[in-house]
């Protein structure tokens, strides 16, 4: 059996407003493919210029129990007039992209000690000042602030530094960072212990990001090339080797604000030092279909290798649809979750995409994602449907321990259409037994499942009625009497086949759905044949007239008229006779002349 890709599409996602530090989702509220998702909130983070900037973050508990806070820098959040921050479908897309299910880059943990004297030390190119007596926690906080404001983190999406109350700093690298050097701490004037512990990167179970390798050559003339929307100028007088070309391209792609990293900041362009450049795309981005190569001056300086790693796994995209024909107005946004089946791959593929509630989640959490949270029964319900609503507490929105999403009632709706039901066919599919428990009471039991369907009182005048069938008994039943009711599968005493044959006279069995009965179809065939015969007769007569006209036209040009030929013969005969007379007269005159002596 062929496997189909798993796909899930949310409903329309409406934006909503939250306050600073208000949880949109708590950690564990949502579960995706059996993995608990982190929290989502708006907080204040350092902007690198000594100030604070509101930013969306997700908190994810690690295996060692630490809670890592990961920033979601794109798209940004701004406060409205009421001081609230609007959360949109695009924010939710990047919230999913930040989860550990897509993998996590290398972590380096630095453990500091108390400062024993005044001084400073350098870490990742940043200088940190300390004073005698500074605790390890104080130093760790100072280091994290310095690193988060530095180019070391600001210019590379997916990196962060976080201080903990045990005097440690955890530096989180992006999954697309490779060959990360150990962060070094150097000092010439302060005695400080800083131990570094490295944890290798972990590729997540949800997806593998794409990698592409570009090979460069020295340009033949000055010009430009374009990679992923970034235009790069090259000059053979400056970029004299392929390695220099690759270095400049890497620098331009990773420049702050470039089109290559403006949206997906975890993209990386890695200079391999040999004239090649490896482009790495985060797994959460999905398939980077917008990636393009363009050599505007035909410099012939780059080519794509054949050893790329294609994207595979779960892809989360934001779908936009124009609902009113005016692209300048607000559109409808939906999230689509797509996981293709990858053949010949050693990467396991889930056959389903599952998004649900964790132990702390509310139904309103799924509602924010555009998903319906009711219970829906599609199709025909074979049995009576009974719905019970229970409530064990009074909701209180101010108390987080009392679920505010549970109301005091519920709404039940149904859509139906009128139709006819063949009781015999129903019995063939769903036969039942009538079992008398006494002379005045009986039970109806579904034979297929042995389920007690109904308990009723028996009235001999009304009989036993169920699903369009009424059963009358000639004598009073006794307890233990049983009657099996089905669709008469053996056909004994059954004229159903004869009735079906009789119905063929009027049944629409010719021409498929909406067709004709046999009589109507025969009449239609006779009519069609008659019309075709009449049309053929008219066509024959018309073509005979055309033929006669064609013969006449031909005869006018190449035909022979007997009357004209006869007239010509008479004329020629008379001319011959006249000429003969002339010759006779001339002969007579000649003879007369010769006779003159």
mmCIF file of C-alpha atoms in Angstrom, residues 2 7 25 28 84 92-93 117 142 176 216 249 252 280 304 316 318 339 383 395 453 455 486-487 506 531 562 571 578:
data_model
loop_
_atom_site.group_PDB
_atom_site.id
_atom_site.type_symbol
_atom_site.label_atom_id
_atom_site.label_comp_id
_atom_site.label_asym_id
_atom_site.label_seq_id
_atom_site.Cartn_x
_atom_site.Cartn_y
_atom_site.Cartn_z
ATOM 1 C CA UNK A 2 1.403 3.387 -0.996
ATOM 2 C CA UNK A 7 -0.686 16.877 6.247
ATOM 3 C CA UNK A 25 1.291 29.159 26.221
ATOM 4 C CA UNK A 28 3.623 21.662 28.241
ATOM 5 C CA UNK A 84 -0.592 45.128 24.750
ATOM 6 C CA UNK A 92 3.131 31.187 15.963
ATOM 7 C CA UNK A 93 4.938 29.853 12.884
ATOM 8 C CA UNK A 117 40.731 40.752 43.205
ATOM 9 C CA UNK A 142 27.613 40.156 33.709
ATOM 10 C CA UNK A 176 23.612 25.399 11.623
ATOM 11 C CA UNK A 216 33.931 29.351 -6.919
ATOM 12 C CA UNK A 249 30.645 36.013 -0.732
ATOM 13 C CA UNK A 252 28.229 39.613 2.151
ATOM 14 C CA UNK A 280 23.279 25.629 5.779
ATOM 15 C CA UNK A 304 26.587 24.060 -7.191
ATOM 16 C CA UNK A 316 5.639 24.153 8.840
ATOM 17 C CA UNK A 318 2.257 29.980 6.808
ATOM 18 C CA UNK A 339 5.614 15.694 6.444
ATOM 19 C CA UNK A 383 -27.566 4.423 16.862
ATOM 20 C CA UNK A 395 -14.564 28.145 36.356
ATOM 21 C CA UNK A 453 -30.632 -1.488 22.222
ATOM 22 C CA UNK A 455 -36.245 -2.247 26.757
ATOM 23 C CA UNK A 486 -33.077 -10.229 9.673
ATOM 24 C CA UNK A 487 -33.299 -9.513 5.976
ATOM 25 C CA UNK A 506 -39.035 1.815 -14.691
ATOM 26 C CA UNK A 531 -33.975 11.339 -37.099
ATOM 27 C CA UNK A 562 -25.764 16.223 -81.374
ATOM 28 C CA UNK A 571 -23.649 23.054 -93.562
ATOM 29 C CA UNK A 578 -21.585 24.123 -103.892
#
